[in-house]
GROMACS .gro file of C-alpha atoms in nm:
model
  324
    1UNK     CA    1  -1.315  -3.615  -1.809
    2UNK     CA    2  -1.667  -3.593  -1.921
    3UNK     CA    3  -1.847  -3.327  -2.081
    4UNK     CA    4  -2.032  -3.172  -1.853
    5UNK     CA    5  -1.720  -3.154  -1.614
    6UNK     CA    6  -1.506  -3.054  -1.978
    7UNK     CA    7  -1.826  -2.747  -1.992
    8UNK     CA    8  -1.793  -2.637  -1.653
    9UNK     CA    9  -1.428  -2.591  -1.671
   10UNK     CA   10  -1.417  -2.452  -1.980
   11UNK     CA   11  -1.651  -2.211  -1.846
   12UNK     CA   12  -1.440  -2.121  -1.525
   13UNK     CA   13  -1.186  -2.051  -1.731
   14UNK     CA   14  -1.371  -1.787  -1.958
   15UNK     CA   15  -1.482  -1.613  -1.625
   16UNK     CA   16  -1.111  -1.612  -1.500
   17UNK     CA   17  -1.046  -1.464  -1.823
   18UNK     CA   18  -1.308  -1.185  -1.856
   19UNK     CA   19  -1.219  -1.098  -1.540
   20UNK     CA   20  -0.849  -1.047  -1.576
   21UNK     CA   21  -0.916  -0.883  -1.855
   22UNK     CA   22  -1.129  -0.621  -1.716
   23UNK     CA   23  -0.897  -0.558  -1.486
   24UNK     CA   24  -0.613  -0.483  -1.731
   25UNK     CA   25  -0.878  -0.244  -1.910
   26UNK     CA   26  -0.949  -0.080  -1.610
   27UNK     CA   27  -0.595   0.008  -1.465
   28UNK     CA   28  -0.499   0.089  -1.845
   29UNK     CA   29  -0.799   0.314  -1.829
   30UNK     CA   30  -0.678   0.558  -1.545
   31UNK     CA   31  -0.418   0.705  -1.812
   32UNK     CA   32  -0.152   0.974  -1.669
   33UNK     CA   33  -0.244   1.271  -1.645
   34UNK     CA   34  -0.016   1.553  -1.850
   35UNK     CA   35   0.170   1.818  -1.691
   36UNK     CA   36   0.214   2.088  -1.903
   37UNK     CA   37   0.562   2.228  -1.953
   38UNK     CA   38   0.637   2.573  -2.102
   39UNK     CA   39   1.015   2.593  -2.175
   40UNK     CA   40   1.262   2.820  -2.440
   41UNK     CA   41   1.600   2.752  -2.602
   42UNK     CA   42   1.771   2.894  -2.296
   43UNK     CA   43   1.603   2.663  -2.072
   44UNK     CA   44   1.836   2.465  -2.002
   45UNK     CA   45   1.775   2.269  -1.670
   46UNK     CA   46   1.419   2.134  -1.817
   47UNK     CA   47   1.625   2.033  -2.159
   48UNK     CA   48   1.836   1.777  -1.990
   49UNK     CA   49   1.517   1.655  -1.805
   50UNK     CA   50   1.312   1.636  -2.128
   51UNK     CA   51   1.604   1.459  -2.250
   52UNK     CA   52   1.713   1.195  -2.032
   53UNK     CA   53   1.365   1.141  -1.951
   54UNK     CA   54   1.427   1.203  -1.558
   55UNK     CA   55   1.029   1.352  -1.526
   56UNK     CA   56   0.840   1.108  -1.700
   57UNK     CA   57   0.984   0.859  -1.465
   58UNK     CA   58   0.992   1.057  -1.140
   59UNK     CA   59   0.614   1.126  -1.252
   60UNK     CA   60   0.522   0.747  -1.292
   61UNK     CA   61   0.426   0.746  -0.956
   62UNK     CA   62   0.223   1.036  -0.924
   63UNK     CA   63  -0.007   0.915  -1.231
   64UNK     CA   64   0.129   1.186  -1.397
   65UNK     CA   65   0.354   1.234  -1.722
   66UNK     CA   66   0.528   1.561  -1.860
   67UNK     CA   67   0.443   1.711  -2.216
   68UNK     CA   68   0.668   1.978  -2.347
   69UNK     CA   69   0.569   2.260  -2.530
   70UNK     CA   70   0.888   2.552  -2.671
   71UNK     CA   71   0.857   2.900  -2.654
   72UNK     CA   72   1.068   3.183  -2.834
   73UNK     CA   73   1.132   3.382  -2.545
   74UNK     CA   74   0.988   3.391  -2.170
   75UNK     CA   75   0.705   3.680  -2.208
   76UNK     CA   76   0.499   3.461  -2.437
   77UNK     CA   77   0.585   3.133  -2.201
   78UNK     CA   78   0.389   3.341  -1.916
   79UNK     CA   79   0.097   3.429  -2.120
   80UNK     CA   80   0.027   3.063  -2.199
   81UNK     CA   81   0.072   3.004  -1.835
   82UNK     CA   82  -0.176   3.203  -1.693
   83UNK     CA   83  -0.389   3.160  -2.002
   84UNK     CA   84  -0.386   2.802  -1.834
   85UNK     CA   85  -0.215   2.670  -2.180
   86UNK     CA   86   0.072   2.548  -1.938
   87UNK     CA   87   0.063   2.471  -1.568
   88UNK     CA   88   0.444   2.534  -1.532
   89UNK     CA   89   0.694   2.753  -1.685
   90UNK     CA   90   1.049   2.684  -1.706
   91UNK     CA   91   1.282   2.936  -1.578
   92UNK     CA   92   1.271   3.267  -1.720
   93UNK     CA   93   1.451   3.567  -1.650
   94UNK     CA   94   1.358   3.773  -1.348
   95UNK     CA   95   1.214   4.067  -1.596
   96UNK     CA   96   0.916   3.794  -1.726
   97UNK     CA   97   0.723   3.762  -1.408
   98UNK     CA   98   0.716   4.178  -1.335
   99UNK     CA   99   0.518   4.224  -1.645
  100UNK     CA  100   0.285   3.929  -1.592
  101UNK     CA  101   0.207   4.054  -1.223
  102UNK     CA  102   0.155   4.370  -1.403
  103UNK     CA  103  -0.171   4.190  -1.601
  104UNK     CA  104  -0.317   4.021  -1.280
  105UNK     CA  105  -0.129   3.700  -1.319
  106UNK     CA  106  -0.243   3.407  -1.130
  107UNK     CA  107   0.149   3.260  -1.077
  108UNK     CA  108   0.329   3.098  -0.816
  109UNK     CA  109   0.666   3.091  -0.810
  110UNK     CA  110   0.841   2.730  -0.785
  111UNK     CA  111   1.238   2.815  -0.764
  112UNK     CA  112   1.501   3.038  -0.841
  113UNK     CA  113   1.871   3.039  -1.025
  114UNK     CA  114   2.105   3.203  -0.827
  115UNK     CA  115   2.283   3.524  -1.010
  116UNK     CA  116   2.428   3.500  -1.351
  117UNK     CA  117   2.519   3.842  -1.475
  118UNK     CA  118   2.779   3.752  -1.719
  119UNK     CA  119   2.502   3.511  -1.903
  120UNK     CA  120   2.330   3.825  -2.060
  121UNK     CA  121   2.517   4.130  -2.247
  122UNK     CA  122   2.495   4.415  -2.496
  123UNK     CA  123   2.727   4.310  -2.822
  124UNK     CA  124   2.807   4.470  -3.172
  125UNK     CA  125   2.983   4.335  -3.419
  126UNK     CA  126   3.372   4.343  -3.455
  127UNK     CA  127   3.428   4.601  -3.713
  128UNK     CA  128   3.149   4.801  -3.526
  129UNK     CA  129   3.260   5.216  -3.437
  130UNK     CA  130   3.108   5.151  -3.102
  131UNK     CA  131   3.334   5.138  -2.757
  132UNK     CA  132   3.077   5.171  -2.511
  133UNK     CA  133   2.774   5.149  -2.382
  134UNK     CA  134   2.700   5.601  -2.429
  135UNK     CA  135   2.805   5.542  -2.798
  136UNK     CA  136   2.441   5.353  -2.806
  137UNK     CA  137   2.258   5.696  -2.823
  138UNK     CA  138   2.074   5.759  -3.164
  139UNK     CA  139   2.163   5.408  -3.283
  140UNK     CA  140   1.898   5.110  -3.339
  141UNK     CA  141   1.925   4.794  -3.037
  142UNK     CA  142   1.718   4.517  -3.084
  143UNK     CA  143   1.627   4.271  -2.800
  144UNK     CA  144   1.319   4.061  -2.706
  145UNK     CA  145   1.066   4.302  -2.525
  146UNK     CA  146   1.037   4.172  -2.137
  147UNK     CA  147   1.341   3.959  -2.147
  148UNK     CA  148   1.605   4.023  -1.904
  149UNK     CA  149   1.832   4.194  -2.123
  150UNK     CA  150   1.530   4.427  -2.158
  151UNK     CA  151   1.636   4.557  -1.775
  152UNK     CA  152   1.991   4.505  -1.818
  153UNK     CA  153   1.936   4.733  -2.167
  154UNK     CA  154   1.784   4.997  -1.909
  155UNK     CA  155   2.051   4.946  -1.616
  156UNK     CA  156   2.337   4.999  -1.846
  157UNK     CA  157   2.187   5.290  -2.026
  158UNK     CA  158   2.089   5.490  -1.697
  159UNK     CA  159   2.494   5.413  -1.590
  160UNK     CA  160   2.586   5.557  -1.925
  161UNK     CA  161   2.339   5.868  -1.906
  162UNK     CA  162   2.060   5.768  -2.093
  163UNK     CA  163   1.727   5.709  -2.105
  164UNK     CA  164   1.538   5.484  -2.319
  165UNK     CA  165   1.445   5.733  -2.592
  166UNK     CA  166   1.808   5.820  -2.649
  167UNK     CA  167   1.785   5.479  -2.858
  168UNK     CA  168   1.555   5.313  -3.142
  169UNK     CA  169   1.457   5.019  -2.965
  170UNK     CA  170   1.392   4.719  -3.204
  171UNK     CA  171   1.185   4.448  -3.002
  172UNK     CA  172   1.295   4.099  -3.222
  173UNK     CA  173   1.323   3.697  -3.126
  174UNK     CA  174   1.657   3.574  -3.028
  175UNK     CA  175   1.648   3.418  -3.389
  176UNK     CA  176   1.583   3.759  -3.572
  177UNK     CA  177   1.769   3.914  -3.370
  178UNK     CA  178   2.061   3.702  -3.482
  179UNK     CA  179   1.962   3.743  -3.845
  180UNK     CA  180   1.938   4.151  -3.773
  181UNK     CA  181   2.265   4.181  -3.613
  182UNK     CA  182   2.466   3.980  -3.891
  183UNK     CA  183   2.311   4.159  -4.226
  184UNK     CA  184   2.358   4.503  -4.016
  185UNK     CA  185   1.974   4.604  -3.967
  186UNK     CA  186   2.095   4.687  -3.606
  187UNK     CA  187   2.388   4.888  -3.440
  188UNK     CA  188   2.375   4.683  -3.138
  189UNK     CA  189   2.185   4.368  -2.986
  190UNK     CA  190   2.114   4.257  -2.611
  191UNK     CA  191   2.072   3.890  -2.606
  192UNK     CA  192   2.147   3.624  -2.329
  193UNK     CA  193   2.300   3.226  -2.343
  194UNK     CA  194   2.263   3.022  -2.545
  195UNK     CA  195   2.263   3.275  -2.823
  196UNK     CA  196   2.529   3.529  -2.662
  197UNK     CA  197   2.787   3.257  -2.694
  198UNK     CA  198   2.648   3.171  -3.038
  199UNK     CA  199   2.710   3.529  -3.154
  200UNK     CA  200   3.035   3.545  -2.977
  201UNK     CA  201   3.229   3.244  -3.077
  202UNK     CA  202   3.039   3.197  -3.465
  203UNK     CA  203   3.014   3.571  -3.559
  204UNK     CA  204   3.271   3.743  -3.344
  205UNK     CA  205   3.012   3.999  -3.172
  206UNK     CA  206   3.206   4.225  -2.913
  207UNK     CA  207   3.065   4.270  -2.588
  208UNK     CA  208   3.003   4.619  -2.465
  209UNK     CA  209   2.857   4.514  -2.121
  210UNK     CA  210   2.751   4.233  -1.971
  211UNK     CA  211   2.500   4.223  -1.653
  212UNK     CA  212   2.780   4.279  -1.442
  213UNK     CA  213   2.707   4.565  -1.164
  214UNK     CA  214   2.392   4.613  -1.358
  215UNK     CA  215   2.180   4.323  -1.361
  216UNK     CA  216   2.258   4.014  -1.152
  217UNK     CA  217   1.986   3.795  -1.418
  218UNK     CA  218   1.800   3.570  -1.141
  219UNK     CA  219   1.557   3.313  -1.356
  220UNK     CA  220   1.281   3.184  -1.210
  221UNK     CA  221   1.017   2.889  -1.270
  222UNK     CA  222   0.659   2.923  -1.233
  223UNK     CA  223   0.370   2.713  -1.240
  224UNK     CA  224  -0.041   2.884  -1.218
  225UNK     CA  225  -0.152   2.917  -0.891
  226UNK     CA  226  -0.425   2.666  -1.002
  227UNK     CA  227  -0.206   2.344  -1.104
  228UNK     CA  228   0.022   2.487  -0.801
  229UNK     CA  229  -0.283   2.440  -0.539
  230UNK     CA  230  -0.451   2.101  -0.706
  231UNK     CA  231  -0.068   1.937  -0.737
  232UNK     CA  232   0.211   2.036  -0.499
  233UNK     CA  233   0.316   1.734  -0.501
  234UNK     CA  234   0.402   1.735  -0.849
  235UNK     CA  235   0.584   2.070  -0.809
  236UNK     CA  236   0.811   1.925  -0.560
  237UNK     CA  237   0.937   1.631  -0.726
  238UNK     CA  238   1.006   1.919  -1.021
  239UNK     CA  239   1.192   2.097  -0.774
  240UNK     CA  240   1.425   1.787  -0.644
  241UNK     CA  241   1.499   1.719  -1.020
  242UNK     CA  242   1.573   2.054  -1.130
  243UNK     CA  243   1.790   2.107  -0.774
  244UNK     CA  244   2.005   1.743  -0.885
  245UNK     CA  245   2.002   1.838  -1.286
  246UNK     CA  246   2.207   2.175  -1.222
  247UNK     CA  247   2.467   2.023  -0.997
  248UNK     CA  248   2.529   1.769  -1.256
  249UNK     CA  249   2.533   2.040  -1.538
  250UNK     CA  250   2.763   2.252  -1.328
  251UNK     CA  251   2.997   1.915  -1.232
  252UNK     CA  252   2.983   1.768  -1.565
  253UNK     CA  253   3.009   2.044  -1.863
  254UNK     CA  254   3.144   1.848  -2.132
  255UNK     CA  255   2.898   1.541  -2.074
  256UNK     CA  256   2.619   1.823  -2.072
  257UNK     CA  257   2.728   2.033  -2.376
  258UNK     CA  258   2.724   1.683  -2.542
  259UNK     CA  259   2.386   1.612  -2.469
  260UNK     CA  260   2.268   1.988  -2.522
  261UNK     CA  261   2.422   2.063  -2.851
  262UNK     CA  262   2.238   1.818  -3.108
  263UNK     CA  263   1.886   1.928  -2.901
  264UNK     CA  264   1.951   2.301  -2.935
  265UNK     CA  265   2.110   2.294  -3.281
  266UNK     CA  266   2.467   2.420  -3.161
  267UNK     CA  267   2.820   2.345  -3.127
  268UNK     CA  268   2.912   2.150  -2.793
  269UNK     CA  269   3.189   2.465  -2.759
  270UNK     CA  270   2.888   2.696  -2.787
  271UNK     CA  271   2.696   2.520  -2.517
  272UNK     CA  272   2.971   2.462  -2.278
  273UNK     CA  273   3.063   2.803  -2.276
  274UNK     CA  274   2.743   2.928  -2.229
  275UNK     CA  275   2.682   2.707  -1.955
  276UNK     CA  276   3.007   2.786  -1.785
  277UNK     CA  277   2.806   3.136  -1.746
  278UNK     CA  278   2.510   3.042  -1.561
  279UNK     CA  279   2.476   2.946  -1.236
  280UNK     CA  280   2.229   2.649  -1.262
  281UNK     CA  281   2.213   2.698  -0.856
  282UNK     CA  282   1.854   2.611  -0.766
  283UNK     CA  283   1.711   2.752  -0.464
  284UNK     CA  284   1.349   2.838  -0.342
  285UNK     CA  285   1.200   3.162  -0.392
  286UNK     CA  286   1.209   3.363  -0.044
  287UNK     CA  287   1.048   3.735  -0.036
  288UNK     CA  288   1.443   3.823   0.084
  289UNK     CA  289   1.536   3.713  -0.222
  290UNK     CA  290   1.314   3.932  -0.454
  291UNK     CA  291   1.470   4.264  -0.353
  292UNK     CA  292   1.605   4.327  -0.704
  293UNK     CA  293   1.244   4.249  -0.827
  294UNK     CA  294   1.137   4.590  -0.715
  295UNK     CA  295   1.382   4.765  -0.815
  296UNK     CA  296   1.310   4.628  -1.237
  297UNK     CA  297   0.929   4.658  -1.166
  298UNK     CA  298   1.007   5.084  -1.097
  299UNK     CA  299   1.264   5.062  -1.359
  300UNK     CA  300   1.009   4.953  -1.621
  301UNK     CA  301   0.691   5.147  -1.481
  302UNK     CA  302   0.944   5.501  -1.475
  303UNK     CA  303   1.016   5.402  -1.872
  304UNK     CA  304   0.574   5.344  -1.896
  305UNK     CA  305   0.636   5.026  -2.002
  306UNK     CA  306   0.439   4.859  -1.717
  307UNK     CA  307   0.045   4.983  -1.702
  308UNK     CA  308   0.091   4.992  -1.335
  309UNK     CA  309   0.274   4.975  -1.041
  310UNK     CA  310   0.407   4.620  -0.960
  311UNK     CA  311   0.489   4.490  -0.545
  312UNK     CA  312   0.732   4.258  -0.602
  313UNK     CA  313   0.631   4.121  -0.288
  314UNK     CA  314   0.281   4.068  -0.341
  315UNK     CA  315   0.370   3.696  -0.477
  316UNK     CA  316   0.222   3.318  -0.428
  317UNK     CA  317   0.564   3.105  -0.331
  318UNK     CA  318   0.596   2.745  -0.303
  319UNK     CA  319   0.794   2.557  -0.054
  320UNK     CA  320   0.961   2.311  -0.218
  321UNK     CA  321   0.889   1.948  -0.011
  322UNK     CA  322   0.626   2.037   0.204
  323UNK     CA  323   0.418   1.825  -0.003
  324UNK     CA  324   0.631   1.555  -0.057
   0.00000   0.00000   0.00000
């Protein structure tokens, strides 16, 4: 070989080069794009996506990727979403969305869980006086303001006949809410799974009432009506996953309380309980299906807790697959 034909060669090569490697920079350069998503301790659905990783690879495709970002209780998850700090929400309870219609929120709703009343309820401690729900008047309930148990506080004291100012409400986290009910600093909390197990099977709390007959505790999971419109795609691959994730959890408890409990900070016994609780059924959001929506909007605006009237109805919903 001589040298020009040694040159010339060499120099092919280079060009092969460069241009192979410009093509690796530019496919590395179109980077996924993040999905935003808002979850809470008693999300439990998103959890066992987060952890098995089911989203970033059912994203792959889409060019996009999942980043997670926790949440003490739902009311604060829908402020960041239609603050646009999140483009979807993990399920919260059915109380959540009422007050952030009430502000003008821009939200569309992805799915719902089917009923789980037993998965929320008012408990005291085992050496408390208390018997039922009427011996509540006077005394000092804490709960998280907006939450489900919020309504099923409401419910339960309208059965009992009482109103809202026939107790000292104490608005607290789920975690200082625990702390509260254990030194004393409340007669009575209303808290929901995870943490109703918790209290239950670590500090012997006594349940009063559960959501039975009162409050059937539908949660539902948003995205912003922006990321909804720009990405339905995205929203139904979310959909299919969460729609596979709670059969599993329902068909395999133990495997899921194992998985759960080091995430959460629990005992697997805690977890599977509280599971065994919720319905994990996920279904889309039809305007049928918000009938009980109504009803907690009037029960909140009649208390002056909303600063106007709410239509339940008056709602964005997604059909899950029609952009698949």
């Amino acid at each position: 070989m001589n040298a020009d034909h040694f040159i010339q060669r060499r120099t092919a090569l280079g060009m092969l080069g460069a241009l192979t490697a410009g093509s690796a920079l530019a496919q590395g350069s179109a980077a996924p794009q993040p999905v935003r998503i808002g979850y809470q301790k008693s999300s439990t659905l998103i959890a066992v996506l987060r952890l098995q990783g089911t989203l970033e690879r059912a994203f792959a495709p889409l060019g996009l990727k999942p980043t997670w970002h926790e949440f003490t209780s739902g009311l604060p998850l829908l402020e960041a979403l239609n603050l646009d700090n999140v483009d979807v929400s993990a399920d919260v309870a059915d109380t959540v969305p009422v007050f952030a219609q009430a502000v003008g929120a821009q939200l569309t709703f992805l799915a719902q869980e089917a009923p789980s009343p037993a998965a929320q309820a008012i408990v005291v401690r085992s050496d408390s006086p208390l018997r039922t729900v009427a011996d509540l008047r006077g005394k000092r309930v804490g709960f998280a303001k907006a939450a489900g148990v919020h309504y099923l506080l409401l419910a339960a004291l309208a059965k009992a006949g009482l109103g809202f100012k026939d107790i000292e409400p104490a608005y607290l986290t789920p975690a200082d809410g625990r702390a509260a009910f254990e030194r004393g600093a409340i007669d009575a909390w209303v808290v929901w799974d995870p943490f109703l197990s918790a209290a239950q099977i670590q500090s012997g709390a006594r349940v009063l009432a559960d959501g039975t007959g009162l409050a059937s505790y539908q949660r539902y999971y948003l995205a912003s009506t922006r990321f909804a419109r720009a990405r339905p795609e995205a929203l139904s691959v979310l959909y299919a996953e969460l729609e596979k994730t709670g059969r599993w959890v329902k068909a395999q408890p133990k495997e899921a309380a194992a998985l759960l409990a080091p995430f959460w900070g629990l005992d697997a016994a805690v977890v599977e309980q509280a599971n065994g609780r919720r319905s994990y059924a996920v279904r889309a959001v039809t305007r049928e299906r918000l009938g009980e929506q109504q009803r907690i909007a009037d029960a909140f605006l009649a208390e002056k807790l909303l600063p106007r009237r709410v239509d339940a109805l008056d709602v964005d919903l997604f059909k899950p697959g029609a952009a698949s």
